[in-house]
Every structure is written in C-alpha cells, then in structure tokens.
Amino acid sequence: MKRLAYIVSILVICSLMVVYMLSLLVRNGEVQTAAVRWLAAEASQALHADIDVRQVEYRFFNTLHIDDIYLSDQQGDTMAYIGSVDVQLRMRELFNRKLSVRKLAIDRPYVNLHDENYAFLVRALKDPDRTPPDSLPLSVQVGEIQISRIRARYDTLYITDADVLAGLQRLDNDGLQAEISALQATIIDQRTISLPRPKTLFAIREMEAQVQLSDSAIDFPRLYIRLPHSQLNSEVVHIDRQSFNLRLSDTHITGRDLALFLPQVQSADGQISISGALEGNRDSVNLNNLSVAYKGTQVFRGVATAYQWQNYDSLMLRAECQDLLVKAAILQDFIADILDAPYSLPDPVYRLGEMHYMGIVSGRLRDMNLHGNFRTALGTLSTNGHAQTNARFDELAFNGAIATKRFRLGHLLRNNDFGAISLNMQVNGHVAKDHPLHGIFRGCIQQLTYKDYTYTDLCLDGKYDRETIEGSFNSNDPNIQLSLSGLVDMSETSPNINITLGLQHLRLDALNLTDKLTDSDIHLTLYVNFFGTNIDHINGYVVLDSLLFCN
C-alpha cells in the first residue's frame, strides 16, 4: 500500500511538473509568437493574402500583448494594420464554455479599402470552399473595449481622429448585445488632406448606444448621436432585412452636418428640430406624428412619406399637412441658407403675414403639387395645382386653380380704393429674376369691391406678360354690363393697342365713380386701334360706333 502511494505521489509530482513546464513554455514570448505566426500563415492561405504578426507577449495577470498585425491586399499594399492589441482574460470562465475578457484595447488600427479590396473581401468571406460553423463553441463577453486612434480610407473618404469605448455583454449563438458609451470620428475629403484645413464632410463628436444584434435584425433600445451642429436622440431603433423604424425626440439637424450625404444643403446653418416616428424600407419612408421646427419656430405638423429617399435628385414627397407655416421672414432665411447668399422676397409676400397651409403637398422638392387652403392675414386662398422652382429659387411657376372668398386685395396692393375680392381662377403663371410675372388666366370674380361698391359676376380669359395683356373681360353686374376683348401692348419698341368694347349698361353714380351723373345710363360700342414705332410715336384711330346716354 505504501508502495502504491509512493508511485501515485511520484506520478502527481511529474504531472504537476509537466503542467508547470508547459505553462512556462506557453508563456514564453518566442513560443507564443511562433504559434500566432503559424495561425497567421493558415489564415493567409485561406484568404489568399499575407498576414503577419511581429510579436506576441504574455504578461502577468492573464494579459496578452500583440504588436504590429499586418494584412496586405493582393497587390501587396496594406489593407489593414493594427499597432497593438492588449487582452486581459478571465481564464476561469473557459471551464464554463465562456471566453471572458476583462478589457480589450486596440491601438492605431488602420483600414485601406477601395473597390478591388472590397470585392476581394466579399469573395473571401463567401468562399464556397469555406464552411462556416453552425454554432459558436463558446460565448464571448468583453467588459471594456477601447479602440484608439482609428484611421480608415475608402475611395476619396478618409476617417481620422476616431476613438471608441464600448462593452460586449454577450456574443453567442443567439446574437450580440453591446453598449457603446463613447464614440467620435471625423470623415474628411482625401483630396484635401494636404491642405492646411482639410474639408470635413462628416463628424461625430459623441455617440452613446445600446445594441442588440440577431440573425434577422439589429435594435438600438437607446441611441444618441451628437454632431458639430446637430444631434439625434432616438428611444427605439429597429432595423431588419426588409424595414426599419425609429422614434425621434429632442433631435435637431443642420445642413452643414450632412455634406457627405446631401452636398446640396451643406451651406445651410439654420437648425431644424424634428420629432416623430419613422418607419420605412429601401424604397420609402413614412413619418408619423411629425413635428418640424426651423430656428425655434414650428413650421410643420402632420404626416409625410418620402419615396426614393436615398437619392436627393429623385426624392419624392407626399405630406398631409395639419399645419404648414409659411412665414416670409422664415422662408427668406431658409432660402438664403440653402443658397448661402442674401435673398429677399417681394414685399407683397410680407403683407400676407403668417400663412398656415392645411392640405396635401406632393411631388419632388422643386416640383410640388398643392391641394389645400392657405390661411393668411388677408384671407384664405384655396389651391389645387402644382408649383415649380429652379435650384437657385429665383424662378417660380404655378399651374392650377386658385379660389378665395373675401380676400383683402387693397391691403395686398396698398391701395385703399380696393376692398375684398372673391374669385375662382385657373392660372398658369411664371416669374423669373430677369422676367416679371407672365402667364395665362381664366375664371370668374364673384365679388370685387372698388370705391365702396361691390362688383359681381365678372369673367376673364386671357394671357399677360411683362407689358402686354391680351384676352377678354365680361361683366354681368347690375350696374355695368359690358364685353371687352383685345390686346394692350405697351412695350417700348412696338406699342400696340387693339380693343373692342361693347357697353350695354353703365351707371357711373351707382359705381361710386362720380356723383355728378345721378340716375344716368350709358350704352356704347367702341373700337380702338393704336400702333407705333415706340412709346412716344403712336398713330391710330378710335371708332365710336354708337352711343346712347340716358338721364
């Protein structure tokens, strides 16, 4: 029995010595470097690219330190590089089928991608000869992940000054759960990197997020991103293969922060605040309970849908406006922001005061259909048509129906002789910086007050230009019944007036045009024709076909 105990003790001591020698061997830097290089060689053969590791060192308290990890592309250039990696392990958790890392620190990672590199990585990851495992052999947990001095390059984009602080709560066969406590990065234009002040396209100053990843979706129960002049705050973000949705609150953006995605608005510095729920897919985005404010003033409340939203030039919008505020000062500031240049709206726009639009707005950003009502300080305008403008917003065209009741025309024209007007017109108008308002018109004026008399049943049909108007005008008012047609061209080079007037009934005193011809009535037929080579030399004739004056 003693001999057996002696033999067992000898075996135990030998086993402990073997384990100790193996542990010393494993902790030897040269052995570790050789082992990692062997693994790197195997990975190089699998990826068909060179992978090299300069040094591996095992330090006390279960810390693994790796220097200079290098991955080359198929042309021999650097595809990826990591300056150093430090891993602090919890070795006991391996017995529980867990890879537990107290801290993972990665310093000076660099990624160099272009179209060929990207295609190479896709092919390597989709290699049919490589069979991915059905499941992870163990779960992974990382208490703290610190990635410092990140740099990356893709095409003309260069990422610099990037740092990440995060934690990985769980990575197993069911998915991933992590938390990003700090992230910052700057994307600049690679072509301007040699300039004293390289052009910044996008910058993240701060980011906090909770992340949950599965085979079918990624969720952010909490997401906060702060840019130099903007911030995004979302309570829920869900993204899967088919769709996405998020709820925004306390979110505001400026155009200058979106230069990478929308270069057309990079000069705009007015702050736009947004709240509401977004849901969509690759083709469209729905915005529900949407509230938008510009420079602190709410300008939109309602729901909207954006189609082909990934391309600014083909973007289509449809908005159901519960309240769209169009205020001259705000609109002028917004246009000036977009143009990055001073801009002034015409004075009559200011006289309309605050305009609140309720209805449907749809179409492209510079070609919108309008179906609803404008409530202004001077009255209500109903519209059903579409408006177009150019990229510089110095050209505007409108084609559609306009109707109003008791609109205060005199205040708009600053002419006290005019009062309210009620009309229903079909208008096709166009105005440009170098071409005043012109177009065609057709419709009826139900009521028009002039010199305290309200005209009724007036009809117009014609076209107008800078100094020319041509068409017809008919009145069936009880105190003035007439038909007028012709052309009035007061241009400097070729003035021309050709008018036919048929006046069946006219009571000047009732119209408040004079107080001297009481109870009088006028009937006449008149032809006018004037023409000339310029405005100072006009020839022509006036034919009074018939005249009847009753008193």
Coordinates of C-alpha atoms in Angstrom, one line a residue:
M1 CA 0.0 0.0 0.0
K2 CA 2.8 2.4 0.8
R3 CA 4.5 1.5 -2.5
L4 CA 1.3 2.4 -4.3
A5 CA 1.0 5.7 -2.5
Y6 CA 4.6 6.4 -3.4
I7 CA 4.0 5.6 -7.1
V8 CA 0.9 7.8 -7.1
S9 CA 2.8 10.7 -5.5
I10 CA 5.6 10.4 -8.0
L11 CA 3.0 10.5 -10.9
V12 CA 1.3 13.5 -9.4
I13 CA 4.6 15.4 -8.9
C14 CA 5.6 14.5 -12.5
S15 CA 2.2 15.6 -13.8
L16 CA 2.5 18.9 -12.0
M17 CA 6.0 19.4 -13.3
V18 CA 4.8 18.7 -16.9
V19 CA 1.9 21.2 -16.5
Y20 CA 4.2 23.7 -15.0
M21 CA 6.8 23.3 -17.8
L22 CA 4.0 23.5 -20.4
S23 CA 2.7 26.7 -18.8
L24 CA 6.2 28.2 -18.8
L25 CA 6.6 27.2 -22.4
V26 CA 3.2 28.7 -23.4
R27 CA 4.1 31.9 -21.6
N28 CA 7.4 32.2 -23.5
G29 CA 7.2 35.1 -25.9
E30 CA 9.0 33.3 -28.7
V31 CA 6.7 30.2 -28.4
Q32 CA 3.7 32.5 -28.4
T33 CA 4.9 34.5 -31.4
A34 CA 5.7 31.3 -33.3
A35 CA 2.2 29.9 -32.6
V36 CA 0.5 33.1 -33.6
R37 CA 2.5 33.3 -36.8
W38 CA 1.6 29.7 -37.6
L39 CA -2.1 30.7 -37.2
A40 CA -1.5 33.8 -39.3
A41 CA 0.1 31.6 -42.0
E42 CA -3.0 29.4 -42.0
A43 CA -5.3 32.4 -42.3
S44 CA -3.1 33.9 -45.1
Q45 CA -3.6 30.7 -47.1
A46 CA -7.3 30.7 -46.5
L47 CA -7.7 34.4 -47.5
H48 CA -5.1 34.4 -50.3
A49 CA -3.4 37.4 -48.7
D50 CA -0.4 38.0 -46.4
I51 CA -1.0 38.2 -42.7
D52 CA 1.9 39.0 -40.4
V53 CA 2.3 39.5 -36.6
R54 CA 5.6 40.9 -35.3
Q55 CA 5.5 40.0 -31.7
V56 CA 3.2 38.3 -29.1
E57 CA 3.9 38.6 -25.3
Y58 CA 2.1 37.0 -22.4
R59 CA 2.2 39.3 -19.3
F60 CA 1.3 38.7 -15.7
F61 CA -2.3 38.7 -14.6
N62 CA -3.5 37.0 -17.8
T63 CA -2.7 39.8 -20.2
L64 CA -1.8 39.1 -23.8
H65 CA 0.0 41.8 -25.8
I66 CA 0.4 41.7 -29.6
D67 CA 2.4 44.2 -31.7
D68 CA 2.1 45.1 -35.4
I69 CA -0.7 43.0 -37.0
Y70 CA -0.4 43.5 -40.8
L71 CA -2.8 42.4 -43.6
S72 CA -1.9 43.0 -47.2
D73 CA -4.1 43.0 -50.3
Q74 CA -3.5 41.0 -53.4
Q75 CA -1.3 43.8 -54.8
G76 CA 1.0 43.8 -51.8
D77 CA -0.3 47.1 -50.4
T78 CA -1.6 47.5 -46.8
M79 CA -5.2 46.6 -46.5
A80 CA -5.3 46.6 -42.7
Y81 CA -2.9 47.3 -39.8
I82 CA -3.2 47.3 -36.0
G83 CA -0.4 48.9 -34.0
S84 CA -1.1 46.9 -30.8
V85 CA -3.6 44.8 -29.0
D86 CA -3.9 44.1 -25.3
V87 CA -6.3 41.5 -24.0
Q88 CA -7.0 40.9 -20.3
L89 CA -8.5 37.4 -19.9
R90 CA -10.6 35.7 -17.2
M91 CA -9.2 32.2 -17.6
R92 CA -11.6 30.6 -15.1
E93 CA -14.6 31.2 -17.4
L94 CA -13.1 28.9 -20.0
F95 CA -14.3 26.0 -17.9
N96 CA -17.8 27.4 -18.2
R97 CA -17.6 27.5 -22.0
K98 CA -17.2 31.3 -21.9
L99 CA -14.4 33.5 -23.3
S100 CA -14.5 36.3 -20.8
V101 CA -12.3 39.3 -21.4
R102 CA -11.9 42.0 -18.8
K103 CA -10.5 44.5 -21.2
L104 CA -9.7 44.7 -24.9
A105 CA -7.5 47.6 -26.0
I106 CA -6.7 48.2 -29.7
D107 CA -4.4 51.0 -30.7
R108 CA -3.8 52.6 -34.1
P109 CA -5.9 50.4 -36.3
Y110 CA -5.9 51.4 -40.0
V111 CA -8.0 50.1 -42.9
N112 CA -7.4 50.9 -46.5
L113 CA -10.3 50.0 -48.8
H114 CA -11.0 50.6 -52.4
D115 CA -13.3 48.8 -54.9
E116 CA -10.8 46.0 -55.6
N117 CA -10.1 45.4 -51.9
Y118 CA -13.8 45.5 -51.1
A119 CA -14.6 42.9 -53.8
F120 CA -11.7 40.8 -52.6
L121 CA -13.1 40.7 -49.0
V122 CA -16.6 39.8 -50.2
R123 CA -15.2 36.9 -52.3
A124 CA -13.1 35.7 -49.4
L125 CA -16.0 35.7 -47.0
K126 CA -18.2 34.0 -49.5
D127 CA -15.6 31.4 -50.4
P128 CA -17.6 28.2 -51.2
D129 CA -14.7 26.0 -50.0
R130 CA -15.0 27.5 -46.5
T131 CA -17.8 26.1 -44.4
P132 CA -18.8 28.3 -41.5
P133 CA -19.5 26.6 -38.2
D134 CA -23.1 26.0 -37.4
S135 CA -22.6 27.5 -33.9
L136 CA -20.1 29.2 -31.7
P137 CA -18.1 26.8 -29.5
L138 CA -18.4 29.2 -26.6
S139 CA -20.0 32.6 -25.7
V140 CA -17.9 35.7 -25.6
Q141 CA -18.1 38.6 -23.1
V142 CA -15.9 41.7 -23.0
G143 CA -16.1 44.1 -20.1
E144 CA -14.5 47.0 -21.8
I145 CA -13.5 47.6 -25.4
Q146 CA -11.2 50.5 -26.1
I147 CA -10.2 51.3 -29.7
S148 CA -7.9 54.4 -30.1
R149 CA -6.6 56.4 -32.9
I150 CA -8.6 54.7 -35.7
R151 CA -7.9 55.6 -39.3
A152 CA -9.6 54.4 -42.4
R153 CA -9.6 55.2 -46.1
Y154 CA -12.2 54.4 -48.8
D155 CA -12.1 55.9 -52.2
T156 CA -11.9 59.7 -51.5
L157 CA -13.1 59.4 -47.9
Y158 CA -10.6 59.4 -45.0
I159 CA -11.6 58.7 -41.4
T160 CA -9.4 60.2 -38.7
D161 CA -9.4 61.1 -35.0
A162 CA -11.7 58.1 -34.3
D163 CA -12.0 56.6 -30.8
V164 CA -14.4 54.0 -29.4
L165 CA -15.3 52.9 -25.9
A166 CA -17.7 50.1 -25.6
G167 CA -18.6 46.9 -23.8
L168 CA -19.8 43.5 -25.1
Q169 CA -22.3 41.9 -22.7
R170 CA -23.0 38.9 -24.8
L171 CA -21.9 37.2 -28.1
D172 CA -23.3 33.7 -28.6
N173 CA -25.4 31.7 -30.9
D174 CA -28.5 33.8 -30.2
G175 CA -26.8 37.1 -31.2
L176 CA -25.0 40.0 -29.7
Q177 CA -25.7 42.6 -27.0
A178 CA -23.4 45.5 -26.5
E179 CA -23.2 49.1 -25.3
I180 CA -21.3 52.0 -26.8
S181 CA -20.5 54.5 -24.2
A182 CA -18.4 56.9 -26.3
L183 CA -17.5 57.2 -30.0
Q184 CA -16.1 60.0 -32.0
A185 CA -14.8 60.2 -35.6
T186 CA -14.2 62.7 -38.4
I187 CA -14.5 62.0 -42.1
I188 CA -12.6 64.3 -44.4
D189 CA -12.1 64.6 -48.2
Q190 CA -9.0 62.6 -49.0
R191 CA -8.2 65.0 -51.9
T192 CA -7.9 67.9 -49.4
I193 CA -5.8 66.1 -46.8
S194 CA -2.6 68.1 -47.7
L195 CA -4.3 71.5 -47.2
P196 CA -3.9 73.5 -44.0
R197 CA -7.6 73.0 -43.3
P198 CA -8.9 69.7 -44.9
K199 CA -12.5 69.7 -45.9
T200 CA -14.6 67.9 -43.3
L201 CA -17.6 66.0 -44.7
F202 CA -19.0 64.4 -41.6
A203 CA -18.0 64.4 -37.9
I204 CA -19.4 62.5 -34.9
R205 CA -18.5 64.3 -31.6
E206 CA -20.2 61.9 -29.3
M207 CA -22.3 58.7 -29.5
E208 CA -24.0 56.5 -27.0
A209 CA -26.0 53.5 -27.9
Q210 CA -27.3 50.1 -26.7
V211 CA -27.1 47.5 -29.4
Q212 CA -28.8 44.2 -29.8
L213 CA -28.0 42.1 -32.9
S214 CA -29.6 38.8 -34.1
D215 CA -29.6 36.9 -37.3
S216 CA -32.6 38.8 -38.6
A217 CA -32.4 42.3 -37.1
I218 CA -30.5 44.9 -35.2
D219 CA -32.0 47.0 -32.4
F220 CA -30.9 50.1 -30.6
P221 CA -33.1 50.5 -27.5
R222 CA -31.1 53.7 -26.9
L223 CA -29.3 55.8 -29.5
Y224 CA -27.8 59.3 -29.1
I225 CA -25.5 60.9 -31.7
R226 CA -24.1 64.4 -31.4
L227 CA -22.6 66.1 -34.5
P228 CA -20.8 69.5 -34.5
H229 CA -24.1 71.4 -35.0
S230 CA -26.7 68.6 -34.8
Q231 CA -27.9 65.8 -32.5
L232 CA -30.1 62.7 -32.9
N233 CA -31.9 61.2 -30.0
S234 CA -34.0 58.1 -30.5
E235 CA -35.8 56.0 -28.0
V236 CA -36.2 53.0 -30.2
V237 CA -34.4 51.9 -33.4
H238 CA -35.2 48.6 -35.2
I239 CA -33.6 47.6 -38.5
D240 CA -34.1 44.3 -40.3
R241 CA -33.6 43.0 -43.8
Q242 CA -36.9 44.5 -45.0
S243 CA -37.6 47.6 -43.0
F244 CA -36.6 49.9 -40.2
N245 CA -38.4 52.2 -37.7
L246 CA -37.4 54.7 -35.0
R247 CA -38.9 57.3 -32.7
L248 CA -37.2 60.7 -32.6
S249 CA -37.3 63.2 -29.8
D250 CA -35.1 66.2 -29.0
T251 CA -33.4 65.9 -32.4
H252 CA -32.1 68.8 -34.5
I253 CA -30.0 68.9 -37.6
T254 CA -28.3 71.5 -39.8
G255 CA -27.4 71.2 -43.4
R256 CA -23.7 71.7 -42.9
D257 CA -23.5 68.4 -40.9
L258 CA -25.0 66.5 -43.9
A259 CA -22.4 67.5 -46.5
L260 CA -21.4 63.8 -47.0
F261 CA -25.0 62.7 -47.8
L262 CA -26.6 65.9 -49.2
P263 CA -24.0 68.3 -50.6
Q264 CA -26.8 70.5 -51.9
V265 CA -27.6 71.7 -48.4
Q266 CA -24.1 71.9 -46.9
S267 CA -24.2 75.7 -46.7
A268 CA -27.4 75.8 -44.6
D269 CA -26.8 76.5 -41.0
G270 CA -30.3 77.1 -39.8
Q271 CA -31.3 74.5 -37.1
I272 CA -34.2 72.1 -38.0
S273 CA -35.8 70.3 -35.0
I274 CA -37.6 67.1 -35.6
S275 CA -39.8 64.8 -33.5
G276 CA -42.0 61.9 -34.6
A277 CA -42.0 58.2 -35.6
L278 CA -40.2 57.0 -38.8
E279 CA -40.8 53.6 -40.5
G280 CA -39.8 52.5 -43.9
N281 CA -37.8 50.4 -46.2
R282 CA -35.3 50.8 -49.1
D283 CA -38.0 52.5 -51.3
S284 CA -39.9 54.7 -49.0
V285 CA -40.0 56.3 -45.5
N286 CA -43.2 57.1 -43.5
L287 CA -43.1 59.9 -40.9
N288 CA -46.0 59.8 -38.5
N289 CA -46.9 62.4 -35.9
L290 CA -44.2 64.5 -37.4
S291 CA -43.3 67.9 -36.0
V292 CA -40.7 70.1 -37.6
A293 CA -39.4 73.5 -36.4
Y294 CA -36.9 75.9 -38.1
K295 CA -34.8 78.1 -35.9
G296 CA -37.2 77.5 -33.0
T297 CA -40.4 78.1 -34.9
Q298 CA -42.7 75.2 -35.7
V299 CA -43.2 75.1 -39.4
F300 CA -44.8 71.7 -40.0
R301 CA -47.2 69.3 -38.2
G302 CA -48.6 66.3 -39.8
V303 CA -47.6 63.1 -41.6
A304 CA -45.3 62.6 -44.6
T305 CA -43.9 59.9 -46.9
A306 CA -40.7 60.1 -48.8
Y307 CA -40.1 57.9 -51.9
Q308 CA -36.8 57.1 -53.5
W309 CA -35.3 58.8 -50.4
Q310 CA -31.8 57.5 -51.0
N311 CA -31.3 59.9 -53.9
Y312 CA -31.8 63.6 -53.5
D313 CA -32.4 64.3 -57.2
S314 CA -35.2 61.6 -57.5
L315 CA -36.7 62.2 -54.0
M316 CA -40.5 62.3 -54.0
L317 CA -42.5 63.6 -51.1
R318 CA -46.2 63.4 -50.0
A319 CA -47.2 65.3 -46.9
E320 CA -50.6 65.6 -45.2
C321 CA -50.2 69.0 -43.6
Q322 CA -52.2 69.6 -40.5
D323 CA -50.4 72.9 -40.2
L324 CA -47.6 74.1 -42.5
L325 CA -46.4 77.6 -41.6
V326 CA -45.2 79.8 -44.4
K327 CA -43.8 83.0 -42.9
A328 CA -42.0 85.4 -45.1
A329 CA -39.1 86.0 -42.7
I330 CA -38.6 82.3 -42.1
L331 CA -38.9 81.4 -45.7
Q332 CA -36.5 84.1 -46.7
D333 CA -33.9 82.9 -44.1
F334 CA -34.3 79.3 -45.3
I335 CA -33.8 80.1 -49.0
A336 CA -30.8 82.3 -48.1
D337 CA -29.4 79.3 -46.1
I338 CA -29.7 76.9 -49.0
L339 CA -28.2 79.4 -51.5
D340 CA -25.6 80.6 -49.0
A341 CA -26.3 84.1 -50.3
P342 CA -28.6 87.1 -49.4
Y343 CA -32.2 86.6 -50.6
S344 CA -35.2 88.9 -50.5
L345 CA -38.8 88.1 -51.1
P346 CA -41.2 90.6 -52.8
D347 CA -43.0 93.0 -50.4
P348 CA -46.5 91.6 -51.1
V349 CA -45.4 88.3 -49.6
Y350 CA -44.7 90.1 -46.3
R351 CA -48.1 91.7 -46.4
L352 CA -49.7 88.3 -46.4
G353 CA -48.4 87.8 -42.8
E354 CA -48.3 84.3 -41.3
M355 CA -49.6 81.8 -43.9
H356 CA -50.9 78.5 -42.5
Y357 CA -51.4 75.7 -45.1
M358 CA -53.7 72.7 -44.5
G359 CA -53.9 70.1 -47.2
I360 CA -51.8 67.8 -49.3
V361 CA -48.3 68.6 -50.7
S362 CA -46.7 66.0 -53.0
G363 CA -44.0 65.8 -55.7
R364 CA -40.4 66.5 -56.0
L365 CA -38.7 69.2 -53.9
R366 CA -38.7 71.7 -56.8
D367 CA -41.9 70.5 -58.4
M368 CA -44.7 70.2 -55.8
N369 CA -48.5 69.6 -56.2
L370 CA -50.6 71.6 -53.8
H371 CA -54.2 70.8 -52.8
G372 CA -55.5 72.6 -49.8
N373 CA -56.0 76.0 -48.1
F374 CA -53.7 78.9 -47.2
R375 CA -55.0 80.9 -44.3
T376 CA -53.3 84.3 -44.4
A377 CA -53.6 87.6 -42.5
L378 CA -55.6 89.0 -45.6
G379 CA -57.9 86.0 -46.1
T380 CA -58.0 82.4 -47.2
L381 CA -56.7 81.0 -50.5
S382 CA -57.7 77.6 -51.8
T383 CA -55.2 76.0 -54.2
N384 CA -55.3 72.9 -56.5
G385 CA -52.3 72.8 -58.8
H386 CA -48.5 72.5 -58.8
A387 CA -45.6 74.9 -58.3
Q388 CA -42.1 74.6 -59.7
T389 CA -38.8 76.4 -59.0
N390 CA -35.2 76.1 -60.0
A391 CA -32.2 75.2 -58.0
R392 CA -31.5 78.9 -57.2
F393 CA -35.1 79.6 -56.2
D394 CA -35.1 82.7 -58.4
E395 CA -37.7 81.3 -60.8
L396 CA -41.2 80.1 -59.9
A397 CA -44.0 78.7 -62.0
F398 CA -47.6 77.8 -60.9
N399 CA -50.3 76.0 -62.8
G400 CA -53.6 75.3 -61.2
A401 CA -56.8 76.6 -59.7
I402 CA -56.9 79.4 -57.1
A403 CA -60.1 80.4 -55.2
T404 CA -60.7 82.8 -52.4
K405 CA -63.5 84.5 -50.5
R406 CA -63.4 88.0 -49.1
F407 CA -59.6 88.3 -49.6
R408 CA -58.4 91.8 -48.7
L409 CA -56.9 92.8 -52.0
G410 CA -56.5 96.5 -51.1
H411 CA -54.1 95.7 -48.3
L412 CA -52.1 93.4 -50.6
L413 CA -51.8 96.2 -53.2
R414 CA -51.6 99.0 -50.7
N415 CA -54.4 100.8 -52.5
N416 CA -57.3 101.9 -50.3
D417 CA -59.7 102.1 -53.3
F418 CA -59.8 98.3 -53.4
G419 CA -61.6 96.2 -50.8
A420 CA -62.2 92.5 -50.7
I421 CA -62.3 90.1 -53.6
S422 CA -63.8 86.6 -54.1
L423 CA -62.7 84.7 -57.2
N424 CA -62.2 81.3 -58.8
M425 CA -59.5 81.3 -61.4
Q426 CA -57.4 78.9 -63.4
V427 CA -53.9 80.4 -63.5
N428 CA -50.7 79.4 -65.4
G429 CA -48.1 81.8 -64.2
H430 CA -44.3 82.1 -64.3
V431 CA -41.9 84.6 -62.8
A432 CA -38.1 84.7 -63.1
K433 CA -35.4 87.0 -61.9
D434 CA -35.0 88.6 -65.4
H435 CA -38.6 88.1 -66.5
P436 CA -41.5 89.6 -64.5
L437 CA -44.8 87.7 -63.9
H438 CA -46.4 86.3 -67.0
G439 CA -48.8 83.5 -68.0
I440 CA -52.5 82.8 -68.7
F441 CA -55.7 83.2 -66.7
R442 CA -59.3 82.0 -67.0
G443 CA -62.1 82.3 -64.5
C444 CA -64.6 84.4 -62.7
I445 CA -64.6 87.1 -60.0
Q446 CA -67.7 86.6 -57.9
Q447 CA -67.2 89.8 -56.0
L448 CA -64.8 92.7 -56.1
T449 CA -65.1 95.9 -54.0
Y450 CA -63.7 99.1 -55.5
K451 CA -64.5 102.6 -54.2
D452 CA -67.0 101.1 -51.7
Y453 CA -69.0 99.3 -54.5
T454 CA -69.0 95.5 -54.8
Y455 CA -68.9 94.3 -58.4
T456 CA -70.4 90.9 -59.1
D457 CA -70.2 88.3 -61.9
L458 CA -67.0 89.3 -63.7
C459 CA -65.3 86.9 -66.0
L460 CA -61.8 87.0 -67.5
D461 CA -59.9 84.9 -70.1
G462 CA -56.5 85.9 -71.4
K463 CA -52.8 86.0 -71.1
Y464 CA -50.3 88.5 -69.7
D465 CA -46.6 89.3 -70.0
R466 CA -44.2 92.0 -69.0
E467 CA -46.0 94.9 -70.7
T468 CA -48.7 93.0 -72.6
I469 CA -52.2 91.7 -71.8
E470 CA -54.5 90.0 -74.3
G471 CA -57.9 88.4 -73.8
S472 CA -61.5 89.2 -72.9
F473 CA -63.4 90.6 -70.0
N474 CA -67.1 90.3 -69.4
S475 CA -69.3 91.8 -66.7
N476 CA -72.9 91.0 -65.8
D477 CA -73.1 93.3 -62.8
P478 CA -76.4 95.0 -62.4
N479 CA -74.8 98.4 -62.8
I480 CA -72.2 97.6 -65.5
Q481 CA -72.8 95.1 -68.3
L482 CA -70.0 95.0 -70.9
S483 CA -67.9 92.8 -73.1
L484 CA -64.3 93.8 -73.7
S485 CA -61.7 92.0 -75.9
G486 CA -58.4 92.9 -77.5
L487 CA -54.7 93.5 -77.0
V488 CA -52.8 96.1 -75.0
D489 CA -49.0 96.0 -75.7
M490 CA -47.1 98.9 -74.1
S491 CA -43.6 97.8 -74.9
E492 CA -41.0 100.4 -75.7
T493 CA -40.2 99.1 -79.2
S494 CA -43.6 98.2 -80.7
P495 CA -46.6 99.6 -78.8
N496 CA -50.0 98.2 -80.0
I497 CA -53.5 98.7 -78.7
N498 CA -56.4 97.0 -80.3
I499 CA -59.6 96.9 -78.3
T500 CA -63.3 96.2 -79.0
L501 CA -65.7 97.4 -76.3
G502 CA -69.4 96.7 -76.1
L503 CA -71.1 98.6 -73.3
Q504 CA -74.7 97.6 -72.8
H505 CA -75.3 99.2 -69.5
L506 CA -73.3 101.6 -67.2
R507 CA -74.4 103.6 -64.2
L508 CA -71.4 105.7 -63.1
D509 CA -73.1 107.1 -59.9
A510 CA -74.1 103.7 -58.7
L511 CA -70.5 102.5 -59.1
N512 CA -69.3 105.5 -57.0
L513 CA -67.2 106.7 -59.9
T514 CA -68.8 110.1 -59.9
D515 CA -71.6 112.0 -58.0
K516 CA -72.5 114.3 -60.9
L517 CA -74.3 111.9 -63.3
T518 CA -77.1 110.7 -61.0
D519 CA -79.6 108.3 -62.4
S520 CA -77.7 108.2 -65.8
D521 CA -77.2 105.2 -68.0
I522 CA -74.7 104.8 -70.9
H523 CA -74.7 102.5 -73.9
L524 CA -71.9 102.5 -76.5
T525 CA -69.8 100.4 -78.9
L526 CA -66.2 101.4 -79.3
Y527 CA -63.2 100.3 -81.4
V528 CA -59.7 101.4 -80.6
N529 CA -56.6 100.7 -82.7
F530 CA -53.2 102.4 -81.9
F531 CA -49.8 101.4 -83.1
G532 CA -46.3 102.9 -83.4
T533 CA -42.5 102.5 -83.6
N534 CA -42.0 103.5 -80.0
I535 CA -44.0 104.7 -76.9
D536 CA -43.6 108.3 -77.9
H537 CA -44.7 107.9 -81.5
I538 CA -48.1 106.3 -81.7
N539 CA -50.7 106.5 -84.5
G540 CA -54.1 105.0 -84.8
Y541 CA -57.8 105.6 -84.5
V542 CA -60.9 105.4 -82.3
V543 CA -64.2 104.5 -83.8
L544 CA -67.3 105.2 -81.7
D545 CA -69.9 103.1 -83.5
S546 CA -72.9 104.0 -81.3
L547 CA -73.6 106.0 -78.1
L548 CA -76.7 106.3 -76.0
F549 CA -76.8 108.4 -72.9
C550 CA -79.9 108.4 -70.7
N551 CA -80.6 110.7 -67.8

